[in-house]
mmCIF file of C-alpha atoms in Angstrom:
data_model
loop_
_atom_site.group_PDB
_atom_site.id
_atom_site.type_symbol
_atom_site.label_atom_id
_atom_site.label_comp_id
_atom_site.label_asym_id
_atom_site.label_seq_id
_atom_site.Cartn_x
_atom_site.Cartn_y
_atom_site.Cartn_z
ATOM 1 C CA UNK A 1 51.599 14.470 152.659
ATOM 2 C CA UNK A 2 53.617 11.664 151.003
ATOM 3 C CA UNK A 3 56.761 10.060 153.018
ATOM 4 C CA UNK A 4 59.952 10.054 152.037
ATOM 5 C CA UNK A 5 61.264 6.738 152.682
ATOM 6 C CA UNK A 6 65.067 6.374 153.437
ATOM 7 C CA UNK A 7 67.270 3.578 154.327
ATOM 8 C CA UNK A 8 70.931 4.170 156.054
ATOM 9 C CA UNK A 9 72.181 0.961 153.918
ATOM 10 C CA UNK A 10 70.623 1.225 150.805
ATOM 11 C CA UNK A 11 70.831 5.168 150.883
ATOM 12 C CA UNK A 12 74.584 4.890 151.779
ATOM 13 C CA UNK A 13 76.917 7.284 149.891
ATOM 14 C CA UNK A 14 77.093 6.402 146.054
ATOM 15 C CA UNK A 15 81.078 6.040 146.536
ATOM 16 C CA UNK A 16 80.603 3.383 149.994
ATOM 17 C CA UNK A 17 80.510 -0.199 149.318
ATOM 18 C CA UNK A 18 78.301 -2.166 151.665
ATOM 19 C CA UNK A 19 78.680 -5.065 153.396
ATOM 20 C CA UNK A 20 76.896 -8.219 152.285
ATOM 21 C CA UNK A 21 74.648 -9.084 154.734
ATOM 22 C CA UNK A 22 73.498 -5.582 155.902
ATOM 23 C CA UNK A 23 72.761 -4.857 151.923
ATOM 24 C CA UNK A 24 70.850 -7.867 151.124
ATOM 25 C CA UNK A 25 68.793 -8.031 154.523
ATOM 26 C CA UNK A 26 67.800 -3.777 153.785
ATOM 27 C CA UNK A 27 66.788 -4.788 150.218
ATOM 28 C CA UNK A 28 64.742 -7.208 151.109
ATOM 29 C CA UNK A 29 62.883 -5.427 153.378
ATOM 30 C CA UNK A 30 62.650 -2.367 150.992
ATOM 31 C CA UNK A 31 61.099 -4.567 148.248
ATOM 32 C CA UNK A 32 59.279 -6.551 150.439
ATOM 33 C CA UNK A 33 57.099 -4.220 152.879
ATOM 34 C CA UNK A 34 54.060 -3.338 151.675
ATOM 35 C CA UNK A 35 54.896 0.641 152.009
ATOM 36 C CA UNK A 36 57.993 0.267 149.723
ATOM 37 C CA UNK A 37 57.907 -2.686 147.497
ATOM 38 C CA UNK A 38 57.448 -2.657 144.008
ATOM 39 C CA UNK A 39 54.214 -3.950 142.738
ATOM 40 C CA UNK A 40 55.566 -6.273 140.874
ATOM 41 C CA UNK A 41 57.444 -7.808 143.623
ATOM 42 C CA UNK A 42 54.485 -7.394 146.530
ATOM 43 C CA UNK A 43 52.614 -9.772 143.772
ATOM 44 C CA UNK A 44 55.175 -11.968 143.734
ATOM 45 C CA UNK A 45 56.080 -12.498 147.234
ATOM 46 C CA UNK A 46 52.965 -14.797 147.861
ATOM 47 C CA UNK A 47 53.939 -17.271 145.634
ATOM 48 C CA UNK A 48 57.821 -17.951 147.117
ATOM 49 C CA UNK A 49 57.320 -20.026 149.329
ATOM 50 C CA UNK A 50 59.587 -18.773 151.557
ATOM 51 C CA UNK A 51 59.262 -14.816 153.367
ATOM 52 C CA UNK A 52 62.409 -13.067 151.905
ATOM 53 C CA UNK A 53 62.412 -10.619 154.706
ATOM 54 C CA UNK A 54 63.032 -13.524 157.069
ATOM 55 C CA UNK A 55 65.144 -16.081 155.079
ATOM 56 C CA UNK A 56 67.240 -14.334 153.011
ATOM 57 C CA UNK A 57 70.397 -12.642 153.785
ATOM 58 C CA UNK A 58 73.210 -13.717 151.714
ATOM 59 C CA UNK A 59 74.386 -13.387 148.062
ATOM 60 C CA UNK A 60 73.999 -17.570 148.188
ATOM 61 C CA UNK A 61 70.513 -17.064 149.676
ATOM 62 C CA UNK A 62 69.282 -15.268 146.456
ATOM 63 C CA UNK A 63 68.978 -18.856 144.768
ATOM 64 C CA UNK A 64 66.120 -19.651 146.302
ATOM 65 C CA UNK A 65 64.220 -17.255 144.104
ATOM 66 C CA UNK A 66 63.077 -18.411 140.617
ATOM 67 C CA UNK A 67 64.038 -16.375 137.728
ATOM 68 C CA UNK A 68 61.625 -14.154 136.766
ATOM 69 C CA UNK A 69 63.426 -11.908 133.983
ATOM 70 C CA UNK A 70 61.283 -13.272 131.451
ATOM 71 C CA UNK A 71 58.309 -11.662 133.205
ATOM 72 C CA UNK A 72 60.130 -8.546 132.375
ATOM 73 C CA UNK A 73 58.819 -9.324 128.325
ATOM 74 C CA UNK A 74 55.014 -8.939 129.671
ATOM 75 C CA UNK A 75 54.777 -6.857 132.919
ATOM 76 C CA UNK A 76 53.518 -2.919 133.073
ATOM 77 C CA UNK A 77 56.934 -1.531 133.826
ATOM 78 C CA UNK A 78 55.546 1.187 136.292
ATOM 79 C CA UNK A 79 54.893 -1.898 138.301
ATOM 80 C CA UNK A 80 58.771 -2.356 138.842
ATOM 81 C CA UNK A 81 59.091 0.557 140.241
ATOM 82 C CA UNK A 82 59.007 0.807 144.047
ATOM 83 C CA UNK A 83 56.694 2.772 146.470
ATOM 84 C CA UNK A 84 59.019 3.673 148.255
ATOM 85 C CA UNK A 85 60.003 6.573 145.859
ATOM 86 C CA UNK A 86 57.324 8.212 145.449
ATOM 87 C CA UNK A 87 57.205 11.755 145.974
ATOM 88 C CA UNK A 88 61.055 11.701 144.607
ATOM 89 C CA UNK A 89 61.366 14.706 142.169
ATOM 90 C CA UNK A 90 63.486 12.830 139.136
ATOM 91 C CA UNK A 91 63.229 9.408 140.523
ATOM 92 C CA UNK A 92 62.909 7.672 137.561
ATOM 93 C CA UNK A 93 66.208 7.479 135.337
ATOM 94 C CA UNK A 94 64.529 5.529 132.523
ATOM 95 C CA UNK A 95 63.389 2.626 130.667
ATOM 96 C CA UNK A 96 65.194 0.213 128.538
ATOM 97 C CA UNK A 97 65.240 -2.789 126.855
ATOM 98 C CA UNK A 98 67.415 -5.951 126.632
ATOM 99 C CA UNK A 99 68.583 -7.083 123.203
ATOM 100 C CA UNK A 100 65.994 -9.313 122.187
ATOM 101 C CA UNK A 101 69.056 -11.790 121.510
ATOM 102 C CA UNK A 102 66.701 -14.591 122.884
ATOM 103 C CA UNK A 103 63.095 -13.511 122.427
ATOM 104 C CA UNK A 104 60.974 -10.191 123.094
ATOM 105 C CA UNK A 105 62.988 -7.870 124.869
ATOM 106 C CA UNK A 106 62.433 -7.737 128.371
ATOM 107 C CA UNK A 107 62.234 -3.986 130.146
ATOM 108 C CA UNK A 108 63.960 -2.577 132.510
ATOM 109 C CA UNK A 109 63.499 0.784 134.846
ATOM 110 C CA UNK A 110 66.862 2.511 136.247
ATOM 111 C CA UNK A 111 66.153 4.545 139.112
ATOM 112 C CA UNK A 112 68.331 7.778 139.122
ATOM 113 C CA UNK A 113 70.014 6.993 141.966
ATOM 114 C CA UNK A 114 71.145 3.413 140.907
ATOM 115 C CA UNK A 115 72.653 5.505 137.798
ATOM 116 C CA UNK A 116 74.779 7.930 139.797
ATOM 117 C CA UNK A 117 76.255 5.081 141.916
ATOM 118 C CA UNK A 118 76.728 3.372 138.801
ATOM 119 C CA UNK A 119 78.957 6.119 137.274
ATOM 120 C CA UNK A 120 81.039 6.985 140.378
ATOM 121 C CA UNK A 121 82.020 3.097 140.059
ATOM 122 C CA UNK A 122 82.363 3.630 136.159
ATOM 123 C CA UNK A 123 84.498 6.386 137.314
ATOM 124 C CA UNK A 124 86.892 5.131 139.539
ATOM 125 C CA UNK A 125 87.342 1.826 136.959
ATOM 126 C CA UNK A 126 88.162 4.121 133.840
ATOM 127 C CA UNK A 127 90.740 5.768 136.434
ATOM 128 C CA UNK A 128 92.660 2.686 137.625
ATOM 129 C CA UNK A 129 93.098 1.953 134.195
ATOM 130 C CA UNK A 130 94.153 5.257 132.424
ATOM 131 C CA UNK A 131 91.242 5.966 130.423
ATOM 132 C CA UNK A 132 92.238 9.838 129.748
ATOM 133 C CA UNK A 133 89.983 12.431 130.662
ATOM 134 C CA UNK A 134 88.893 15.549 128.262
ATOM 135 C CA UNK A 135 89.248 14.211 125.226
ATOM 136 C CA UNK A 136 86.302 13.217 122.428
ATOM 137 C CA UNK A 137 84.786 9.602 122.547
ATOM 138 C CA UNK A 138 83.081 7.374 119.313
ATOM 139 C CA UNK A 139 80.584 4.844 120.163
ATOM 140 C CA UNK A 140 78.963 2.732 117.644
ATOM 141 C CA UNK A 141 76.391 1.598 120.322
ATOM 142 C CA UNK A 142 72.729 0.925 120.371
ATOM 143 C CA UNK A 143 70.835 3.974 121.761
ATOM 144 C CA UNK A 144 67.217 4.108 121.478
ATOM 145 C CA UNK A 145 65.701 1.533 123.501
ATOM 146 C CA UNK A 146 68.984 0.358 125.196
ATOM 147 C CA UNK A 147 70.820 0.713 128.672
ATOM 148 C CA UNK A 148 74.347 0.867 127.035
ATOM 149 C CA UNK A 149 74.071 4.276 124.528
ATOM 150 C CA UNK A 150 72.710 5.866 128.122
ATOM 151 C CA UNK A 151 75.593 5.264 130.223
ATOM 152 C CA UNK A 152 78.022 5.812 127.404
ATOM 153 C CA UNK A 153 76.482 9.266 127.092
ATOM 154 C CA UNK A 154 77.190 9.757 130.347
ATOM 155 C CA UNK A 155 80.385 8.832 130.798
ATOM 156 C CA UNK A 156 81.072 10.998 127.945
ATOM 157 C CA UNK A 157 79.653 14.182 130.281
ATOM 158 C CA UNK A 158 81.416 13.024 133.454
ATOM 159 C CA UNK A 159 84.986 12.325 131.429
ATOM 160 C CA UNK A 160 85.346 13.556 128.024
ATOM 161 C CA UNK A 161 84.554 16.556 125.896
ATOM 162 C CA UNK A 162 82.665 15.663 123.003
ATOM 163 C CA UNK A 163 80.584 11.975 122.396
ATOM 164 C CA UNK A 164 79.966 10.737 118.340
ATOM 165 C CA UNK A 165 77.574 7.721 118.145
ATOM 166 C CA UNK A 166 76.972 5.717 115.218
ATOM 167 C CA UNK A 167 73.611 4.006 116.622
ATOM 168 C CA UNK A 168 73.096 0.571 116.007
ATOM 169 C CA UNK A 169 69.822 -1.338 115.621
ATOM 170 C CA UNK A 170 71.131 -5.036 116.826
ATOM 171 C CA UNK A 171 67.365 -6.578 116.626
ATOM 172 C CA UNK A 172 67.584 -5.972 112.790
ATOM 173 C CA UNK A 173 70.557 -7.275 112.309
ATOM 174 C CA UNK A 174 69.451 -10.808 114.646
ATOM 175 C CA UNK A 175 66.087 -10.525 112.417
ATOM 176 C CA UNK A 176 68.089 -10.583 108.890
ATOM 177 C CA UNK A 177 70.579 -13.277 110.476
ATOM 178 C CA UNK A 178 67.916 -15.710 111.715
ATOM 179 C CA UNK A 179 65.944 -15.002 108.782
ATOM 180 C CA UNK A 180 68.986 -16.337 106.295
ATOM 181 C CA UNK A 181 69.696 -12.891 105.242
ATOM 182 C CA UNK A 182 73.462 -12.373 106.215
ATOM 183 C CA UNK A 183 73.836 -10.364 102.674
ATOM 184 C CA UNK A 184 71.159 -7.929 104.815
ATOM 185 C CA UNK A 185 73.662 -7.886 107.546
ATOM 186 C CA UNK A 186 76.537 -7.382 105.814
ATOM 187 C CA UNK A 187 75.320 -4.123 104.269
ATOM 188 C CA UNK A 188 73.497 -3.125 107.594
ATOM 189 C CA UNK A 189 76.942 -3.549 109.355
ATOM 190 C CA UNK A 190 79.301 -1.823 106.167
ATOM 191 C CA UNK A 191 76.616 0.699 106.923
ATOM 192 C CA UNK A 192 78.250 1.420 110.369
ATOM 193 C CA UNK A 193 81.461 1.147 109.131
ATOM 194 C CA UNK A 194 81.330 3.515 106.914
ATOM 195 C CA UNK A 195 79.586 5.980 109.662
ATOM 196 C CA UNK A 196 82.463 5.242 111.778
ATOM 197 C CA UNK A 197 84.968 5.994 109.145
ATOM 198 C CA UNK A 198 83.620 9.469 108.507
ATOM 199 C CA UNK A 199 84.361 10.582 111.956
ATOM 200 C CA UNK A 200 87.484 8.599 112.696
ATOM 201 C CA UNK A 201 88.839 10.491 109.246
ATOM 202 C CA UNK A 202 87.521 13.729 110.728
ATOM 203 C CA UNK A 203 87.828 13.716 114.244
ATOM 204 C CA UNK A 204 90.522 13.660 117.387
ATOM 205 C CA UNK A 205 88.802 10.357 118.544
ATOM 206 C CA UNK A 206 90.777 9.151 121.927
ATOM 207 C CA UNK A 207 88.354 6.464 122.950
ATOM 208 C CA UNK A 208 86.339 4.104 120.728
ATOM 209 C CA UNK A 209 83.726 2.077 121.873
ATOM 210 C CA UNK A 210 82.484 -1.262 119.969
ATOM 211 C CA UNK A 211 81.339 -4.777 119.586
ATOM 212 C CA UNK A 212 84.106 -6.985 118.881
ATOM 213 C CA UNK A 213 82.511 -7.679 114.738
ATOM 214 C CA UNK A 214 82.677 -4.130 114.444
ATOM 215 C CA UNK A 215 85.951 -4.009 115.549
ATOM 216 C CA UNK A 216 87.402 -6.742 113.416
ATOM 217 C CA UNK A 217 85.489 -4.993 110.696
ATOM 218 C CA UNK A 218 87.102 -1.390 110.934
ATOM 219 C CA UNK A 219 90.562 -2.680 111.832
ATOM 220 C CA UNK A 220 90.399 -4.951 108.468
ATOM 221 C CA UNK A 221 90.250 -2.005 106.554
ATOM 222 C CA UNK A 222 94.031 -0.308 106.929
ATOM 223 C CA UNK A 223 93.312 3.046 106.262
ATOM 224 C CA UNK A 224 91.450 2.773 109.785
ATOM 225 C CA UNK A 225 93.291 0.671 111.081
ATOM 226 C CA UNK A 226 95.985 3.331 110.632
ATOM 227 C CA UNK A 227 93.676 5.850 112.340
ATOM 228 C CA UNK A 228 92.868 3.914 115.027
ATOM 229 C CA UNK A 229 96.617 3.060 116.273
ATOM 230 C CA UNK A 230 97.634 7.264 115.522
ATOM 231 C CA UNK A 231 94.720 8.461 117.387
ATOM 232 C CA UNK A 232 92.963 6.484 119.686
ATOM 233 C CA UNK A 233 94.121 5.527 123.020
ATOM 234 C CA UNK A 234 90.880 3.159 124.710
ATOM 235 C CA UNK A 235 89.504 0.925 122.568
ATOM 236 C CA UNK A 236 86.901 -0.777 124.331
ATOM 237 C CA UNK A 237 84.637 -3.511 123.530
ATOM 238 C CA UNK A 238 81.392 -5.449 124.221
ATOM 239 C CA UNK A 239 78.468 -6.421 123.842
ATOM 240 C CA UNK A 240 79.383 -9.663 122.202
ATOM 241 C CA UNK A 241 81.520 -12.479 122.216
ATOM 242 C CA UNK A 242 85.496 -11.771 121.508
ATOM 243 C CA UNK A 243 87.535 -15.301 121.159
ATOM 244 C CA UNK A 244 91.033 -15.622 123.217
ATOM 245 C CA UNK A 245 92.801 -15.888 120.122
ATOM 246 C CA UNK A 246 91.385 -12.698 118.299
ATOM 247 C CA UNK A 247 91.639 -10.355 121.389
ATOM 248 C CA UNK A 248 95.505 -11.422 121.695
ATOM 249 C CA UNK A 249 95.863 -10.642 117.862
ATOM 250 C CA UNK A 250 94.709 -6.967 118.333
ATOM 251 C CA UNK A 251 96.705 -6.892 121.447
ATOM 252 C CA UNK A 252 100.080 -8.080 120.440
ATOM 253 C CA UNK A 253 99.641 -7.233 116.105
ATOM 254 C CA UNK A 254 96.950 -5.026 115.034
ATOM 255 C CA UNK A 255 96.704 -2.432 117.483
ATOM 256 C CA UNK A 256 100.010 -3.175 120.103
ATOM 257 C CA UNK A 257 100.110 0.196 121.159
ATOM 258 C CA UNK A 258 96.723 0.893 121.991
ATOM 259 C CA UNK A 259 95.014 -0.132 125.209
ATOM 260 C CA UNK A 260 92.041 -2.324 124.590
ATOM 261 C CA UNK A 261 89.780 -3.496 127.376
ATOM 262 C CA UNK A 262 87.056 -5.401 127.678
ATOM 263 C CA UNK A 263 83.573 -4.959 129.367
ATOM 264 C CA UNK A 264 81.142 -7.862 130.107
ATOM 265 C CA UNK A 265 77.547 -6.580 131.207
ATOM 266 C CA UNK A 266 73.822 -7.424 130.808
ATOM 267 C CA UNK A 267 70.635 -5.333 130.451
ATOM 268 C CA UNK A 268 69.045 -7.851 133.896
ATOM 269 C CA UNK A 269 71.551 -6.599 136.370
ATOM 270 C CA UNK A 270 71.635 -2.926 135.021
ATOM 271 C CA UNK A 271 75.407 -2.940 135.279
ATOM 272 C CA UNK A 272 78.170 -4.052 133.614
ATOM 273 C CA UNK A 273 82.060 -5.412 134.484
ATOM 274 C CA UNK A 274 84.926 -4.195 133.104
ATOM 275 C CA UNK A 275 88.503 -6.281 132.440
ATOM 276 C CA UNK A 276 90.743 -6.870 135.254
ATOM 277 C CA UNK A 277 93.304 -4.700 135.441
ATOM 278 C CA UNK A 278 96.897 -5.762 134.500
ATOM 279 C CA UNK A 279 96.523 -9.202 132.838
ATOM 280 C CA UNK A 280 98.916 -9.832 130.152
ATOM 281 C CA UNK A 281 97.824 -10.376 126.474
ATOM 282 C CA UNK A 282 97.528 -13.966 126.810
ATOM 283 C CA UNK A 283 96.134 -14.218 130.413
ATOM 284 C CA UNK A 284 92.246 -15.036 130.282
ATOM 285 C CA UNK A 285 89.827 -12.390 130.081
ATOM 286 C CA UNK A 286 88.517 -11.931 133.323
ATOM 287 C CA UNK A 287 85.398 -9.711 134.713
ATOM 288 C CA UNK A 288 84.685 -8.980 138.302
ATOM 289 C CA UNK A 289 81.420 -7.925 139.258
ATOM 290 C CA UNK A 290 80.330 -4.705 141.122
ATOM 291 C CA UNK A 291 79.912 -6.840 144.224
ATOM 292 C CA UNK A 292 77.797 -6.868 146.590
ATOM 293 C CA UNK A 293 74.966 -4.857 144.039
ATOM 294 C CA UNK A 294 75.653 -7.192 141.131
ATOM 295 C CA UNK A 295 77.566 -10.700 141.404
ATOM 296 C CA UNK A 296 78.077 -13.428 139.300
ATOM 297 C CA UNK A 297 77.897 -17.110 140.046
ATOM 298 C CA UNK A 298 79.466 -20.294 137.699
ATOM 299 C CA UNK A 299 77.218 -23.226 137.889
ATOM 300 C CA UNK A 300 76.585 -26.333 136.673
ATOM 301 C CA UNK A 301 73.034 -25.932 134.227
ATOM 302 C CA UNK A 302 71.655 -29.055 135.177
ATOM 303 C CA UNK A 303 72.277 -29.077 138.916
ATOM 304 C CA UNK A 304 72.793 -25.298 139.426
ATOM 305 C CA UNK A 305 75.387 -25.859 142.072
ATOM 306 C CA UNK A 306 78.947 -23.809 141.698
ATOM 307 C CA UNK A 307 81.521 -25.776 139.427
ATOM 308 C CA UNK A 308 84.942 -25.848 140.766
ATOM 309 C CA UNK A 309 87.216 -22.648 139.969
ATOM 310 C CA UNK A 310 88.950 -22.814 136.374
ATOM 311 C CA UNK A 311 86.086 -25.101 135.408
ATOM 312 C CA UNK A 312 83.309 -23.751 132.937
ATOM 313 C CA UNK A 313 79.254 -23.285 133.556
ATOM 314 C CA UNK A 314 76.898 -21.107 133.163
ATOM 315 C CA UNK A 315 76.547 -17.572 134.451
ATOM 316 C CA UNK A 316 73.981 -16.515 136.529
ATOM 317 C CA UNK A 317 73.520 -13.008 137.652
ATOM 318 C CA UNK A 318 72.038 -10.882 140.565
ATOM 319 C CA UNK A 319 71.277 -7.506 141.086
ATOM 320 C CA UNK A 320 70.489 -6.146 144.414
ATOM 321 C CA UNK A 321 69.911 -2.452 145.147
ATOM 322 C CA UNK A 322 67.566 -0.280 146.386
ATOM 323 C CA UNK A 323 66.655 0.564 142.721
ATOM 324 C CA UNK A 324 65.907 -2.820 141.951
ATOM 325 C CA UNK A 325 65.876 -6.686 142.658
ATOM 326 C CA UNK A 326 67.117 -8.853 140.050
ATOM 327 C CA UNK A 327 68.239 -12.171 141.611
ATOM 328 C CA UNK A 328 69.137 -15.726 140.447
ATOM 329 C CA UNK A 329 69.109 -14.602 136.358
ATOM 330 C CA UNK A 330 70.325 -17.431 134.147
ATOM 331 C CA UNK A 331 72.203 -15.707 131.437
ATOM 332 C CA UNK A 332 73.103 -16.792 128.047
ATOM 333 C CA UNK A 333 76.691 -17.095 128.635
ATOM 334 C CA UNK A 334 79.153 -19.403 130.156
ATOM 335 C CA UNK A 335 82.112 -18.857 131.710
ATOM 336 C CA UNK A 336 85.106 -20.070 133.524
ATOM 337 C CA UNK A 337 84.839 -19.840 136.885
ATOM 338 C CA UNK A 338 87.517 -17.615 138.561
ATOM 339 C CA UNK A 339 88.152 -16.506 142.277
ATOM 340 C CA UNK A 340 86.951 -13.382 142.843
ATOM 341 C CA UNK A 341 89.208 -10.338 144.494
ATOM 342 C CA UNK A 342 89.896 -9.672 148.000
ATOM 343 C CA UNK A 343 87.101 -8.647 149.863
ATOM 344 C CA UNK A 344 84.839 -9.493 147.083
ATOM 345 C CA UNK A 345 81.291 -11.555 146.745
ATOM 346 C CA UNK A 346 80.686 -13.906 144.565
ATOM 347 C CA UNK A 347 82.376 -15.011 141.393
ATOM 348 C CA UNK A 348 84.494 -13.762 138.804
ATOM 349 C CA UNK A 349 84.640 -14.677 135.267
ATOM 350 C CA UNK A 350 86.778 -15.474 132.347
ATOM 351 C CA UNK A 351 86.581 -16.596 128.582
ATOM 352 C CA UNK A 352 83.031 -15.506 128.503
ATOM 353 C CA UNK A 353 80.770 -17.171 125.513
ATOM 354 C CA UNK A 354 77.544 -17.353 124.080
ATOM 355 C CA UNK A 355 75.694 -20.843 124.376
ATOM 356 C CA UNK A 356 74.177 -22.010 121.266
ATOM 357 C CA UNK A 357 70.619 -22.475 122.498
ATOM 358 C CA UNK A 358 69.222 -20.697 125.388
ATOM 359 C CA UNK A 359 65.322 -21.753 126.354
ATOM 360 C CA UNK A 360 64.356 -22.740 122.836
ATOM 361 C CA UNK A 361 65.502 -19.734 121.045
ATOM 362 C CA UNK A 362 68.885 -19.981 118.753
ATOM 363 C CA UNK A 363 71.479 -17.450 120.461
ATOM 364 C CA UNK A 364 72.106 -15.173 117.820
ATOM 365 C CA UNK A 365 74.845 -12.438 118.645
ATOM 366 C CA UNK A 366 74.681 -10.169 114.865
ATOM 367 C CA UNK A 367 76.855 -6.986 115.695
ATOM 368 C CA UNK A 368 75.723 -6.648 119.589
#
């Protein structure tokens, strides 16, 4: 007879936010005993140094553990998932893949659960910030292989009538880019365009979803331009870089009528962070993280200690659930520092950007 194992923390209604301590003390002794750790992490756990179960307990604590995401290139990803679901009709949400914007992807497996918690919190954020409900969505996302063309599918069931996707493939777009062939990418991203233009041209679209060179690209092009500001009331982007100047250009010029908001995520933490609420066109961008599952932290790459708020460093990211444990992930990005919200952990962050280099690999954004 196989034992279902529950926890009155991490098992906590989807819509209750935890507090800090109790969270990260329960997840570490989900991933950590024997009877409900992952494999992945049971093999780890010998070679911290420290006993996690014992010594860890806050969001600051979860710097003592290396970063092991690019493990996540190599490993069996059955061996991510923990023991302690087995038996779980449906357990298993899926498996995706990062990017590949600095190497081999890296997989990832979302545990049901984590996924409905994530979408009451998607939700609630779409809510505060008038995203309407019942009306027909375009994404021009990656699907496939990738986290974000899952949860916009399902946001799309939970808020809207109909979803269009024009799929992307962003590692063939990196490929032609690193290999010199930006003609290739050109026509690989006119090739969206024009997918997007067909259903724009015949479709009620009232939220659009895309990267920010997408973006620029349709909104180049009048005709859709046109479209855009008569039809569409979200825009929302990600998934790359969009420069202060530009995002107060399509604020304020190109599309002034039309609410466009911003959403800052990563494949590592299985989550993403949408835009503050109410800052003004020419405020900084600023993300705050689903705290206490997922924070952020600003630091200083050479010392790895916090920089002072309003000062920039590099982002490192955590992800702590029952789903998974994703701690102490040095990201590609940096970031000014900002002070996060009442009653919040960790940082927030504004005037997010790619680095150049990250490891030894050229950072190389394409269309995603």
């Amino acid at each position: 007879m196989t034992t279902l194992h529950r926890d009155p923390v991490l098992d906590g209604p989807v819509d209750l936010i935890p507090d800090e301590i109790e969270l990260i003390e329960a997840a570490m002794r989900w991933h950590f005993d024997p009877r409900t750790g992952s494999p992945f992490w049971l093999e780890q756990a010998d070679t911290l140094g420290f006993d996690p179960r014992e010594d860890i307990h806050t969001i600051d604590d979860l710097a003592r553990f290396p970063n092991i995401v690019d493990r996540l290139r190599y490993v069996p990803a059955g061996d991510l998932i923990p023991r302690g679901y087995a038996g779980q009709d449906d357990a298993v949400y899926g498996v995706y893949d990062s990017g590949g914007t600095t190497g081999p992807p890296k997989h990832v497996v979302i545990m049901s659960d984590w996924m409905s918690r994530l979408l009451v919190r998607t939700d609630e954020e779409m809510d505060a910030r008038d995203y309407p409900r019942g009306v027909d969505w375009l994404a021009l996302a990656p699907s496939g292989p990738h986290m974000f063309g899952a949860i916009v599918r399902e946001t799309v069931r939970l808020r809207g009538r109909l979803g269009f996707m024009v799929d992307l493939d962003p590692r063939w777009v990196k490929k032609c880019i690193a290999a010199g062939r930006a003609d290739h990418a050109d026509q690989y991203a006119d090739h969206i365009v024009a997918q997007a233009r067909a259903v724009l041209e015949s479709q009620d679209i009232g939220v659009l979803i895309a990267t920010p060179p997408l973006l620029e690209r349709l909104v180049r092009d009048e005709e859709l331009r046109r479209l855009i500001a008569e039809r569409v009331q979200v825009v929302e982007w990600g998934g790359a870089h969009l420069d202060p100047d530009t995002r107060y250009l399509l604020r304020t010029e190109v599309l002034p009528h039309t609410r466009i908001i911003g959403r800052y995520g990563s494949t590592m933490v299985l989550a993403s962070a949408i835009e503050r609420d109410g800052l003004a066109p020419d405020d900084p961008c600023i993300f705050d993280s689903f705290s206490p599952f997922v924070t952020f932290r600003v630091v200083d790459p050479e010392s790895g200690e916090p920089v002072p708020y309003g000062s920039r460093g590099r982002v490192v990211m955590n992800h702590v659930s029952k789903s998974a444990l994703l701690p102490n992930n040095l990201e590609r990005d940096e970031a000014t520092r900002i002070e996060p919200p009442l009653g919040r952990v960790g940082d927030s962050v504004a005037d997010v950007s790619p680095v150049a280099v990250f490891g030894d690999s050229p950072v190389i954004e394409g269309v995603y």
